[in-house]
Short mmCIF file of C-alpha atoms and ligand atoms in Angstrom, two decimals:
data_model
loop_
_atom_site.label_atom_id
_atom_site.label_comp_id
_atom_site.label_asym_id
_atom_site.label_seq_id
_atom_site.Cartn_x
_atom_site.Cartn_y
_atom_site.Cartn_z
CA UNK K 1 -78.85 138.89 1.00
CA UNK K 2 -82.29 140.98 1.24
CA UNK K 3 -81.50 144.07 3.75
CA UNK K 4 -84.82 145.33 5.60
CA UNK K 5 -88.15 143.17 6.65
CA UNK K 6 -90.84 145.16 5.72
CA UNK K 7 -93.09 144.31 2.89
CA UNK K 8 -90.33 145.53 0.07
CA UNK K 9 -87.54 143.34 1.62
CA UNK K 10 -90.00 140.47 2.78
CA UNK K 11 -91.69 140.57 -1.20
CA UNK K 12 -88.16 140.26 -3.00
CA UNK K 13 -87.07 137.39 -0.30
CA UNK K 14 -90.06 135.58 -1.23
CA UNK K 15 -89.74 136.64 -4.91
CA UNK K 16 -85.99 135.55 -5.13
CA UNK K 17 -86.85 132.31 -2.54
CA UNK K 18 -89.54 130.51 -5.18
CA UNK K 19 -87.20 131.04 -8.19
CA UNK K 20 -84.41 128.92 -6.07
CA UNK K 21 -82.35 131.60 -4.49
CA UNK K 22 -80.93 130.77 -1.19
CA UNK K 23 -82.06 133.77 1.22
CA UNK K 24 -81.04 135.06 4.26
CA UNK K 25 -83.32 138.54 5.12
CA UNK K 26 -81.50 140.90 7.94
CA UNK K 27 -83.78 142.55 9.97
CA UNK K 28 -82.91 144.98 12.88
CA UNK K 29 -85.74 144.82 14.78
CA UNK K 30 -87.17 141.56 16.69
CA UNK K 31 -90.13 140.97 14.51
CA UNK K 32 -91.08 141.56 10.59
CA UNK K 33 -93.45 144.49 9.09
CA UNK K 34 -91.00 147.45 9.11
CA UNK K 35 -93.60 150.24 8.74
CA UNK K 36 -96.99 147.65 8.56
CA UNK K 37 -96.74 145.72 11.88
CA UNK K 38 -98.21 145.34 14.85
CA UNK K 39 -96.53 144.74 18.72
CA UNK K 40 -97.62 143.97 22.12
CA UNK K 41 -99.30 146.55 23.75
CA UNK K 42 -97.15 145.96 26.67
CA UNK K 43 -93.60 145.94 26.24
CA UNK K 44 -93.00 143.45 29.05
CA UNK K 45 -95.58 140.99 27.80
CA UNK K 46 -95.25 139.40 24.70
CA UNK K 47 -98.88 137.67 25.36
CA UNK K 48 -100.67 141.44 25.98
CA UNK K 49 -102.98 142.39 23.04
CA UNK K 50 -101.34 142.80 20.26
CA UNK K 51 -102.20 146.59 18.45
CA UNK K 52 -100.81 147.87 15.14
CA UNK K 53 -98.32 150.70 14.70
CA UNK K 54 -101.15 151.73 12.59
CA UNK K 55 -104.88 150.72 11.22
CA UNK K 56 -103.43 150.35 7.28
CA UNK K 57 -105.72 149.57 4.60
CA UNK K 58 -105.25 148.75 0.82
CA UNK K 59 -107.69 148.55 -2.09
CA UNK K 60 -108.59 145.58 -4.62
CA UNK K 61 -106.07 147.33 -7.27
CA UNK K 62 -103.48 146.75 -4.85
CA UNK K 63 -102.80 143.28 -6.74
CA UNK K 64 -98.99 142.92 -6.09
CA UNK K 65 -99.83 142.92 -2.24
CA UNK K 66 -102.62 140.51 -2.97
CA UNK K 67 -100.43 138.02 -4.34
CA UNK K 68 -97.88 138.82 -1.72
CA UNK K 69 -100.45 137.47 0.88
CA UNK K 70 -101.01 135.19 -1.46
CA UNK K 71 -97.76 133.79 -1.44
CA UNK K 72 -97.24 134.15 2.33
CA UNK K 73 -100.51 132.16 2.99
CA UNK K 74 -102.70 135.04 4.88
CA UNK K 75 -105.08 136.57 1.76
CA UNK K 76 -107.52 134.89 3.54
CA UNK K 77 -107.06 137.01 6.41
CA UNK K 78 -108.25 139.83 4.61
CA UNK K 79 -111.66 141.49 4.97
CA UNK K 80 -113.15 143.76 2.09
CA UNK K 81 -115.82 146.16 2.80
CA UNK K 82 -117.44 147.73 -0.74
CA UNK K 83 -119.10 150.27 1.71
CA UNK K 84 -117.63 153.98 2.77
CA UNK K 85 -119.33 155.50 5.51
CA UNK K 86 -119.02 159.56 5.71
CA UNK K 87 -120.53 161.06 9.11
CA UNK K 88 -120.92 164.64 9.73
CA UNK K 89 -120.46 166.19 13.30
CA UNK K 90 -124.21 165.46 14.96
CA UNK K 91 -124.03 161.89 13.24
CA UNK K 92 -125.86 161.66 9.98
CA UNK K 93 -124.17 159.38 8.10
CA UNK K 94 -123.62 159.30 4.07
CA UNK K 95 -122.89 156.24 2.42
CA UNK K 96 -120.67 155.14 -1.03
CA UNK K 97 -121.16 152.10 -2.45
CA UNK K 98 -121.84 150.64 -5.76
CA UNK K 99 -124.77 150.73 -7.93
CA UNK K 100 -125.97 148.81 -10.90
CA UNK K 101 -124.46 151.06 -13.05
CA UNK K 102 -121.09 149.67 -15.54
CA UNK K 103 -117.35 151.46 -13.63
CA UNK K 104 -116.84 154.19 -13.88
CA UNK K 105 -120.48 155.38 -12.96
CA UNK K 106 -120.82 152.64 -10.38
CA UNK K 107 -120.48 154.99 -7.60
CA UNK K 108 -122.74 157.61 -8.99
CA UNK K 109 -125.76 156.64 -7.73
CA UNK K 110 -124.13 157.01 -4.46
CA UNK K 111 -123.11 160.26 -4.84
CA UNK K 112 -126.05 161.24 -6.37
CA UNK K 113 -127.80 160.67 -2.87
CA UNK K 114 -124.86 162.05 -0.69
CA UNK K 115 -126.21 164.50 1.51
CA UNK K 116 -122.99 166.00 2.10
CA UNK K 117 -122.77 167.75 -0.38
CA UNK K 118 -125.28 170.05 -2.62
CA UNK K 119 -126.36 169.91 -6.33
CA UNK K 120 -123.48 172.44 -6.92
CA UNK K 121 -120.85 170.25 -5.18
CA UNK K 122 -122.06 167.35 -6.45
CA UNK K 123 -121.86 168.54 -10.13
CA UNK K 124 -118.15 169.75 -9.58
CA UNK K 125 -117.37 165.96 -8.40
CA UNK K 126 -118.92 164.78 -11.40
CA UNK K 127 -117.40 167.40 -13.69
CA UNK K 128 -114.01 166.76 -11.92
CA UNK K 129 -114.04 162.82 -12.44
CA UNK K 130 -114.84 163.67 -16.21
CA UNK K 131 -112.08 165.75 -16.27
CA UNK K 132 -109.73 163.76 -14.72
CA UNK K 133 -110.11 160.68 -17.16
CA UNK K 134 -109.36 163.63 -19.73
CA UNK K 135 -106.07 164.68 -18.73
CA UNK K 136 -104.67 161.41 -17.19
CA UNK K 137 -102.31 161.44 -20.01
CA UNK K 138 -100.82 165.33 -19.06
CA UNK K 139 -97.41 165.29 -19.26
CA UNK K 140 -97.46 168.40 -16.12
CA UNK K 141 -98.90 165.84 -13.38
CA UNK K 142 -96.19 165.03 -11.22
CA UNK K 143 -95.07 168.80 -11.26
CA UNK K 144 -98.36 170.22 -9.90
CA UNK K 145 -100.09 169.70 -6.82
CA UNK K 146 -103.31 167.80 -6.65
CA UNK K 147 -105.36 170.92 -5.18
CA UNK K 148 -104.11 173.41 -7.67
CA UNK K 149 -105.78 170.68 -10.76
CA UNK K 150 -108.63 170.35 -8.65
CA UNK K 151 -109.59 174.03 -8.17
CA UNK K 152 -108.44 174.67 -12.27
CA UNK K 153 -111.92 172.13 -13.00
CA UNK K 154 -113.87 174.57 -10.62
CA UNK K 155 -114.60 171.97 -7.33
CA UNK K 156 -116.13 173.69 -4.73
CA UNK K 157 -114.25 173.97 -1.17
CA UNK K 158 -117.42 171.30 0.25
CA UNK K 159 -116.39 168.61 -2.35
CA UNK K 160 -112.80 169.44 -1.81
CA UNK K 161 -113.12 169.31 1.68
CA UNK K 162 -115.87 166.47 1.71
CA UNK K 163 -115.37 164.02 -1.08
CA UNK K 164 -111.72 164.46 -2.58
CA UNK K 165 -109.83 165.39 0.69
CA UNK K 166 -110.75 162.15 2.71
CA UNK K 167 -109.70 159.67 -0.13
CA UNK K 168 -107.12 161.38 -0.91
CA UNK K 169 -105.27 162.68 2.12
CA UNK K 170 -105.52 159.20 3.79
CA UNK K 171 -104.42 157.27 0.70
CA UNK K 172 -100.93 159.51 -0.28
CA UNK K 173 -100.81 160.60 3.60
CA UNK K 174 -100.03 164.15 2.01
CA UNK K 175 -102.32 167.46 2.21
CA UNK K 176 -103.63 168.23 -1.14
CA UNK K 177 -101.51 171.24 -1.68
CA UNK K 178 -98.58 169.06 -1.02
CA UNK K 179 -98.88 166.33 -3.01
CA UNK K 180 -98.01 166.01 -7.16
CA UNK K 181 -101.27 165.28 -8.62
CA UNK K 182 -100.14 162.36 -10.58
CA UNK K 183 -100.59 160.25 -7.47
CA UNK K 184 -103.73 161.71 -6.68
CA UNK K 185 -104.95 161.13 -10.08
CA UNK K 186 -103.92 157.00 -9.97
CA UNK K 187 -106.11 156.91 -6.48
CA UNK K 188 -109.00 157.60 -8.42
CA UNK K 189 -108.18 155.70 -12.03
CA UNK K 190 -106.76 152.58 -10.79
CA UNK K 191 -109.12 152.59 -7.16
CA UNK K 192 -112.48 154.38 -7.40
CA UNK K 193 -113.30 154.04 -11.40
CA UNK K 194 -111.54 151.14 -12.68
CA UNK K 195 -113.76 148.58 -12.10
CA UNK K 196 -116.98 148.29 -10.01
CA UNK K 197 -114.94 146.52 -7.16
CA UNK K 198 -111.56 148.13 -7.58
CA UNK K 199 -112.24 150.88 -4.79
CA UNK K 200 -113.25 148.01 -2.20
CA UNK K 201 -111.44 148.27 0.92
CA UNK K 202 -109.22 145.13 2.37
CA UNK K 203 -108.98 145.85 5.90
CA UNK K 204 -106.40 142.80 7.58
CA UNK K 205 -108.97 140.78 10.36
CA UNK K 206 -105.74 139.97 12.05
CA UNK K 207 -102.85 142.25 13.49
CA UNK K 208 -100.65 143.22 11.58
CA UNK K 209 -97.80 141.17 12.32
CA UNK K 210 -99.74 137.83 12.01
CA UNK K 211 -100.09 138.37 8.71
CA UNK K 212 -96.76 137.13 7.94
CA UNK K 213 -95.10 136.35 11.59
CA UNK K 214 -95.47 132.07 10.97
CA UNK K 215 -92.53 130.18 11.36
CA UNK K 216 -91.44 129.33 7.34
CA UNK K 217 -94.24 131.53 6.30
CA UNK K 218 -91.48 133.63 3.73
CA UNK K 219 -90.69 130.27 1.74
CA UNK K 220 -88.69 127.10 2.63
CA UNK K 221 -85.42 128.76 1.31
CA UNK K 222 -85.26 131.86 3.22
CA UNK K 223 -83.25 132.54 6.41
CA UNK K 224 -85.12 135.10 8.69
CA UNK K 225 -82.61 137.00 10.78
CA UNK K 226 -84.28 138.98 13.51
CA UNK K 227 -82.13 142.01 15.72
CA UNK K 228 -79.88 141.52 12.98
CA UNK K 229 -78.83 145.09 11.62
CA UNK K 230 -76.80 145.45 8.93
CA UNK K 231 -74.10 148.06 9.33
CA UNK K 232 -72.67 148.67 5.75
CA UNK K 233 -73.34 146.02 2.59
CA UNK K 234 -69.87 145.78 0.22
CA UNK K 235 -70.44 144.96 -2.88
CA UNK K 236 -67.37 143.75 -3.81
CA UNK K 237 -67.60 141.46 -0.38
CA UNK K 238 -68.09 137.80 -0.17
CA UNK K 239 -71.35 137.78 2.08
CA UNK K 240 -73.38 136.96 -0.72
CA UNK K 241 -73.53 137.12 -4.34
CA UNK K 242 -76.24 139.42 -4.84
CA UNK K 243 -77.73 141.87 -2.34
CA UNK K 244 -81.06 143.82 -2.19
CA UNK K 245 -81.53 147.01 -0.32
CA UNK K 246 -84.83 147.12 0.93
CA UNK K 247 -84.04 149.96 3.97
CA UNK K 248 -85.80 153.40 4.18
CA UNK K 249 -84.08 156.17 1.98
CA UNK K 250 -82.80 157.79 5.10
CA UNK K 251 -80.77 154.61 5.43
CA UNK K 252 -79.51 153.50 2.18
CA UNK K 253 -76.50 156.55 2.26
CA UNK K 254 -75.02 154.41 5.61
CA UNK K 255 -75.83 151.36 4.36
CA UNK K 256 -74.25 151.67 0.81
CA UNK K 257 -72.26 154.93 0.93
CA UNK K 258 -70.68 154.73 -2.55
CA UNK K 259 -73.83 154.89 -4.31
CA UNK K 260 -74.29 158.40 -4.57
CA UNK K 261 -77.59 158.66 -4.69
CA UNK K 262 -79.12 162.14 -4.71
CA UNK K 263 -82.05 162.51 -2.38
CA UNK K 264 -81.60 166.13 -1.26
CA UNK K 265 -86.17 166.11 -1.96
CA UNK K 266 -87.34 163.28 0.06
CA UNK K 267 -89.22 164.49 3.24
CA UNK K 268 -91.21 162.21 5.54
CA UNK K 269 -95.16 162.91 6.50
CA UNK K 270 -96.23 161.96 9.40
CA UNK K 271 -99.47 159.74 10.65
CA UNK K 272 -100.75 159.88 14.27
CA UNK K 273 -102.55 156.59 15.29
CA UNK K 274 -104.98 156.91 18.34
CA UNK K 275 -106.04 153.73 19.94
CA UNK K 276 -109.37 154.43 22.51
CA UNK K 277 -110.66 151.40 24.60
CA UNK K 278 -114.12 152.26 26.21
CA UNK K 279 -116.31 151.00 28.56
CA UNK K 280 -119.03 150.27 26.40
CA UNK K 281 -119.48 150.34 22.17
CA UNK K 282 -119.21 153.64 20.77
CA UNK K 283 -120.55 153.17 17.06
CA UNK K 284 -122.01 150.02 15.16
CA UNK K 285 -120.52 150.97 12.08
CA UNK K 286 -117.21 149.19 10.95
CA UNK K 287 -115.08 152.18 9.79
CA UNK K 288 -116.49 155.53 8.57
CA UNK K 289 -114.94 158.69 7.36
CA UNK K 290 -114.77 162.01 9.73
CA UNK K 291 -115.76 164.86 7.98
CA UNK K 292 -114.92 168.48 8.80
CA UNK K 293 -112.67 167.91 11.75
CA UNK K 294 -109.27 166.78 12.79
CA UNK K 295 -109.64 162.56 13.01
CA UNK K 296 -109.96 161.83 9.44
CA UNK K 297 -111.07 157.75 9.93
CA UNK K 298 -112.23 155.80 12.46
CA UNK K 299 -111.67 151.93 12.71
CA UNK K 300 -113.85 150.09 14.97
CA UNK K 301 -111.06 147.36 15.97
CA UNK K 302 -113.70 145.20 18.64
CA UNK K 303 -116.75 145.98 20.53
CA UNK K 304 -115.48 148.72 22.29
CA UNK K 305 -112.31 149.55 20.76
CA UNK K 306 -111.83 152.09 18.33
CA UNK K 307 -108.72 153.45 16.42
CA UNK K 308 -108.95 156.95 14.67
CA UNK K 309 -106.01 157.83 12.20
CA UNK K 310 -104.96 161.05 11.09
CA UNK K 311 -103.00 161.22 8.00
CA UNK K 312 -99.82 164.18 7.62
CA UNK K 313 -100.86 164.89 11.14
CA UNK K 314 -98.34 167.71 10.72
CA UNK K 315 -101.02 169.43 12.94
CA UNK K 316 -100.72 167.14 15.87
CA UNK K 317 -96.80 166.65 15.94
CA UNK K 318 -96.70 169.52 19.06
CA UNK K 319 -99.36 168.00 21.35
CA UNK K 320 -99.18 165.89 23.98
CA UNK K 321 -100.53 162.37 23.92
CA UNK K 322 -102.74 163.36 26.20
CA UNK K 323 -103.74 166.25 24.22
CA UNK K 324 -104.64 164.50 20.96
CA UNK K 325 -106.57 162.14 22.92
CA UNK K 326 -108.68 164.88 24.88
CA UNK K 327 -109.48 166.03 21.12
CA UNK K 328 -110.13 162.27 19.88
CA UNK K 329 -112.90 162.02 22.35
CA UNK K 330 -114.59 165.33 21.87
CA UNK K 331 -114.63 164.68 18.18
CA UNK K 332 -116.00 161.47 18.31
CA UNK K 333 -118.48 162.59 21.11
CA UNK K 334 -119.63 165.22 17.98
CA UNK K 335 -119.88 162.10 15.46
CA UNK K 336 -121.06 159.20 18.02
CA UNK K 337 -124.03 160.48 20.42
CA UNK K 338 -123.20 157.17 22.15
CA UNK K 339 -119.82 158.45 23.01
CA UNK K 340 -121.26 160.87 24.95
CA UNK K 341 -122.14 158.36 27.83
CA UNK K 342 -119.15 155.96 27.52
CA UNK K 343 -116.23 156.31 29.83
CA UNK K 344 -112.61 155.84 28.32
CA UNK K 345 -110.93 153.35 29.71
CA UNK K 346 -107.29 153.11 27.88
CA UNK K 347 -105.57 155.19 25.19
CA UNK K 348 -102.72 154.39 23.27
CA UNK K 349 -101.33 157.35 20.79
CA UNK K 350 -98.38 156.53 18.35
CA UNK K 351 -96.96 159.44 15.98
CA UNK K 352 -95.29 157.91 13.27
CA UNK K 353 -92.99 160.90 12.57
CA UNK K 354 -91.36 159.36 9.51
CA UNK K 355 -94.78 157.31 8.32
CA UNK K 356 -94.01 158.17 4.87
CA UNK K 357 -92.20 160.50 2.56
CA UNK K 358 -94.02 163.11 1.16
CA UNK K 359 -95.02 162.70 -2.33
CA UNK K 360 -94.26 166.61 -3.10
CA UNK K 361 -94.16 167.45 -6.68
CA UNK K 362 -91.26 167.11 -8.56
CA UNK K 363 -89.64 164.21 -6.71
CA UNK K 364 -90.17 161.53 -8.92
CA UNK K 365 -86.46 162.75 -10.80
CA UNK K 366 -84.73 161.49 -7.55
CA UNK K 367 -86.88 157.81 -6.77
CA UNK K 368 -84.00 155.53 -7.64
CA UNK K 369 -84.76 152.64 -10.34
CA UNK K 370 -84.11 149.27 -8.45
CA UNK K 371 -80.70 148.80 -10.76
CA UNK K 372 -77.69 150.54 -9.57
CA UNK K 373 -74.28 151.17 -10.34
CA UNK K 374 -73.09 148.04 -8.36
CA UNK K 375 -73.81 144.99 -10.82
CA UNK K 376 -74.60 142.94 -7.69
CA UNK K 377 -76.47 145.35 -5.76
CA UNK K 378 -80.37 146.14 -5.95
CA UNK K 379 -82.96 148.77 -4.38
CA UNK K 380 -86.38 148.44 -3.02
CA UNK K 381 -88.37 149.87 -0.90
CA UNK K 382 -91.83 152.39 -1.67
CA UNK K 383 -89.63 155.44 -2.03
CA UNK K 384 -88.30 153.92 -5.05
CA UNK K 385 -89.45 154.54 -8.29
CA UNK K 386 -92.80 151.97 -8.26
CA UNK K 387 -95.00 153.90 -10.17
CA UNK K 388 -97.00 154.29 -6.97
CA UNK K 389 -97.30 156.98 -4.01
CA UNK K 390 -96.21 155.22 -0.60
CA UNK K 391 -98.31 152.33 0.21
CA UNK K 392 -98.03 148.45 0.74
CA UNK K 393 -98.54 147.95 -2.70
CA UNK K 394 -95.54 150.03 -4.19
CA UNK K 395 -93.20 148.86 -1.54
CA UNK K 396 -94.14 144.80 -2.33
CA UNK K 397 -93.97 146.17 -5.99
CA UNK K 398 -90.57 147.72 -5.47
CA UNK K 399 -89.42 144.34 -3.73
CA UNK K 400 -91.03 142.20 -6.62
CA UNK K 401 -89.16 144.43 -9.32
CA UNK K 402 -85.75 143.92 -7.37
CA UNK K 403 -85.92 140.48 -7.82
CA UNK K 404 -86.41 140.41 -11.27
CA UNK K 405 -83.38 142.46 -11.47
CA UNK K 406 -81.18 139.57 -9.47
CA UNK K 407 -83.04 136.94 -11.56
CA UNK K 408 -81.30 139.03 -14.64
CA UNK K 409 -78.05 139.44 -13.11
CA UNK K 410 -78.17 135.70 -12.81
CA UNK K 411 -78.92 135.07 -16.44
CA UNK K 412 -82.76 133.56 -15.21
CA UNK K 413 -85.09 136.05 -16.34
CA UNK K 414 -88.48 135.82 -14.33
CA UNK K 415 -91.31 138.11 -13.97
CA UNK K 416 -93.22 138.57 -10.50
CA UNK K 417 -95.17 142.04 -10.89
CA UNK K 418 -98.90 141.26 -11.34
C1 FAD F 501 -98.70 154.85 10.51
C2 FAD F 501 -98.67 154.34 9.11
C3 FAD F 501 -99.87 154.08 8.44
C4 FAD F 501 -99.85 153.62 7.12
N1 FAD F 501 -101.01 153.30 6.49
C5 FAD F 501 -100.97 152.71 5.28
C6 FAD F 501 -102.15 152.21 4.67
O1 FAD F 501 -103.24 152.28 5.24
N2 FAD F 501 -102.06 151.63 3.44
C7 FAD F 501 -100.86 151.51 2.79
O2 FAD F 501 -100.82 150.94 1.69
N3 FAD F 501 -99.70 151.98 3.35
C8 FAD F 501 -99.74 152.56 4.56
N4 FAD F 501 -98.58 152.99 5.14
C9 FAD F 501 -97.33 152.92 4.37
C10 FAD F 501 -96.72 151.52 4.41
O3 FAD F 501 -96.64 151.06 5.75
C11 FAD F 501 -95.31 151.59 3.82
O4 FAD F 501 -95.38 152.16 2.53
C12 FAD F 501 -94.66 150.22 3.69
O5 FAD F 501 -94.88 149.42 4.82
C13 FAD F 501 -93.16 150.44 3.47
O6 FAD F 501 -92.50 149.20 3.37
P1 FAD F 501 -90.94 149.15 3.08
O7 FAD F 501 -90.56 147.72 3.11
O8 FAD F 501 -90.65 149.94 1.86
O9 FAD F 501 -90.24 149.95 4.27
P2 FAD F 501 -90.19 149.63 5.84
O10 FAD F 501 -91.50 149.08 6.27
O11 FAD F 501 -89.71 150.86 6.51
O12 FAD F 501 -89.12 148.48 5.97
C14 FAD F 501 -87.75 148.72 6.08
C15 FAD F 501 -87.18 147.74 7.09
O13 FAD F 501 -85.76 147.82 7.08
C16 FAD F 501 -85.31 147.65 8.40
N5 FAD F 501 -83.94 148.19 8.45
C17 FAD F 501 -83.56 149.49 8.35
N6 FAD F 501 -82.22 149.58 8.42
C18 FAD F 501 -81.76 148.30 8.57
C19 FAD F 501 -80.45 147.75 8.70
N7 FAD F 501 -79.37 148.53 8.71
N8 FAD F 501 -80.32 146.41 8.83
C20 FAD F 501 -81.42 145.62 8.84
N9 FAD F 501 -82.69 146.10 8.73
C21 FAD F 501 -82.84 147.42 8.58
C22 FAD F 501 -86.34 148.42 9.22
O14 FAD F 501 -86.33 148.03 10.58
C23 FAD F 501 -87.63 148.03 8.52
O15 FAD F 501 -88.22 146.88 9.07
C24 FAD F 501 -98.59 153.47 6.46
C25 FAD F 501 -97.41 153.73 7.13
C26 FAD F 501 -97.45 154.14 8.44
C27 FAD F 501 -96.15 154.37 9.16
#
């Protein structure tokens, strides 16, 4: 029994499914995605455009969600764009992509030409990335925060603030001075420098929820069951022989309340989605990076919808909808002259209070191996201890590592991390 449908429950089901493992996944809500799905916009009309909770994106390196789609049939339905856009406020537009030279200078041509920043800036983002290769191996990384190793290499406040804050904040949804550098440091090792196409971006071409919402699409032996909460598991029950946890940490104390699990350091970050509809096209490029103000990205979703995210929005949590969208459109009316001209026609705002937890330093003591004190019983989930920050790719990772652990328990050892 796999509790939870989002991608760490839905990974192990399909995990645990292809090695033979009858499966029946217990999901609460009416549809699957947990954290990564999307929903009609209107409630009442389960034919009304479809929007996500949240644009989410994921990087080549992200090769345990890769073969998850894989798996699940919809890899195909994702794009990858080996372009960044950065605009400034009045619209000129930088742009990072890869050159002819071997990872991990395949981006420094790039950069060399970003008019973002100056010569000074540029040669503390160069000095920095030397550094960091340096002291990847640091045994202090996941007890200081990403900002305090960035300002001991000497970057300058414009490269903070222009090159290693919009990567960053938007891929560990933390503020720099929050989160442990470790994670910070994998971003760039594993994403921007290992490989010249590791830092592409996979953006999905479908919503969310399509991208694993087909009838069957989980494997021919697992049982999908939808509005179907699960109050407490018992281990020493005869619902199933093995069961995997794959619930948010704020959950798993209900759910399995003899565990003991100490988690007195998790706190959640939030992201604020903003979902514009205008009467005409606002931009022509795809996506692009917002520099120096409050919207950190901007998706262009269709002709003349748009969707700008804000990562640990902690700054937005006390405004109105209306509010944040008043300062969505003056923003983007500073980055898009086009903008200026185009009347808004819908907006759609959804604060994802608990997007995440917060990846503050020291925290990796209490992220729970997927093994625990129940023979029978298993934990997933991207809180858990992954290896990654909290993304698709730890929580499919976390759900791929579970089932190897109920493979064991069986006496059938298989491997499914990739
Ligand atoms: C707004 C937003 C933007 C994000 N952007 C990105 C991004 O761009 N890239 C990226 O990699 N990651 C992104 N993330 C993070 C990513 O969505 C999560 O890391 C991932 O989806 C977590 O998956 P999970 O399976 O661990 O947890 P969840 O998705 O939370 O799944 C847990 C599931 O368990 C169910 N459940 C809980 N209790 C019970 C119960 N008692 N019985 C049955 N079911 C139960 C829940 O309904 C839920 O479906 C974003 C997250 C948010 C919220």
């Amino acid at each position: 029994m796999v509790v939870g449908g989002g991608l760490a429950g839905m990974a192990a089901a399909v995990a645990l499914g292809s090695a033979g493992f009858e499966v029946d996944l217990h999901e609460s809500r009416p549809f699957l995605g947990g954290r990564a799905t999307s929903f009609p916009l209107d409630p009442s009309d389960p034919d009304s455009e479809r929007i996500d909770n949240c644009q989410h994106v994921l990087l080549r390196c992200f090769t345990n969600l890769l073969d998850f789609y894989e798996r699940v049939g919809t890899s195909g339905k994702i794009a990858f764009h080996d372009r960044f856009y950065y605009v400034r406020p009045g619209g000129t537009v930088d742009v990072l992509k890869r050159g002819l030279l071997p990872a991990p200078l395949h981006l420094a041509g790039s950069l060399l030409r970003f008019g973002a920043l100056d010569a000074a800036d540029k040669w503390s983002v160069i000095r920095g990335l030397g550094k960091l290769k340096r002291d990847a191996g640091r045994p202090d990384l996941e007890a200081i925060t990403m900002s305090d190793w960035l300002r001991s290499v000497g970057t300058t406040e414009t490269a903070l603030r222009r090159f290693w804050q919009p990567i960053l904040v938007s891929a560990l949804n933390e503020e720099l001075d929050r989160a442990a550098a470790q994670w910070g440091f994998q971003v760039f090792l594993d994403g921007m420098m290992a490989s010249p196409k590791s830092y592409e971006m996979g953006i999905p071409a479908v919503p969310l929820a399509e991208l694993y919402s087909s009838a069957g699409s989980l494997g021919k032996n697992v049982h999908v069951h939808l509005r179907s909460a699960v109050e407490q598991i018992d281990p020493a029950g005869n619902a199933a022989d093995f069961y995997v946890c794959a619930a948010p940490f704020e959950r798993v104390a209900d759910l399995l309340p003899g565990l003991g699990l100490q988690l007195d350091k998790f706190e959640h970050s939030p992201i604020t989605g903003i979902h514009l509809w205008y009467d005409r096209p606002i931009t022509s490029l795809p996506h692009a990076v917002l520099l120096d103000r409050t919207l950190q990205w901007v998706f262009r979703k269709s002709e003349t919808y748009v969707q700008a995210v804000v990562s640990a929005s902690r700054s937005l949590t006390t405004l109105s909808r209306a509010e944040i969208v008043e300062l969505a459109c003056n923003e983007l009316r500073e980055f898009f002259p086009a903008s200026r001209e185009a009347k808004l026609v819908r907006s759609h705002v959804i604060k994802e209070m608990r997007a995440t937890f917060s990846s503050r330093p020291g925290l990796l003591s209490q992220r729970p191996d997927p093994a625990t004190t129940y023979p029978n019983v298993f934990l997933a989930g991207d809180w858990t201890n992954t290896g990654w920050p909290p993304t698709m790719e730890g929580a499919v990772r976390s759900g791929y590592r579970a089932a190897e652990n109920v493979c064991r328990a069986a006496g059938n050892e298989m491997s499914f991390v990739c």
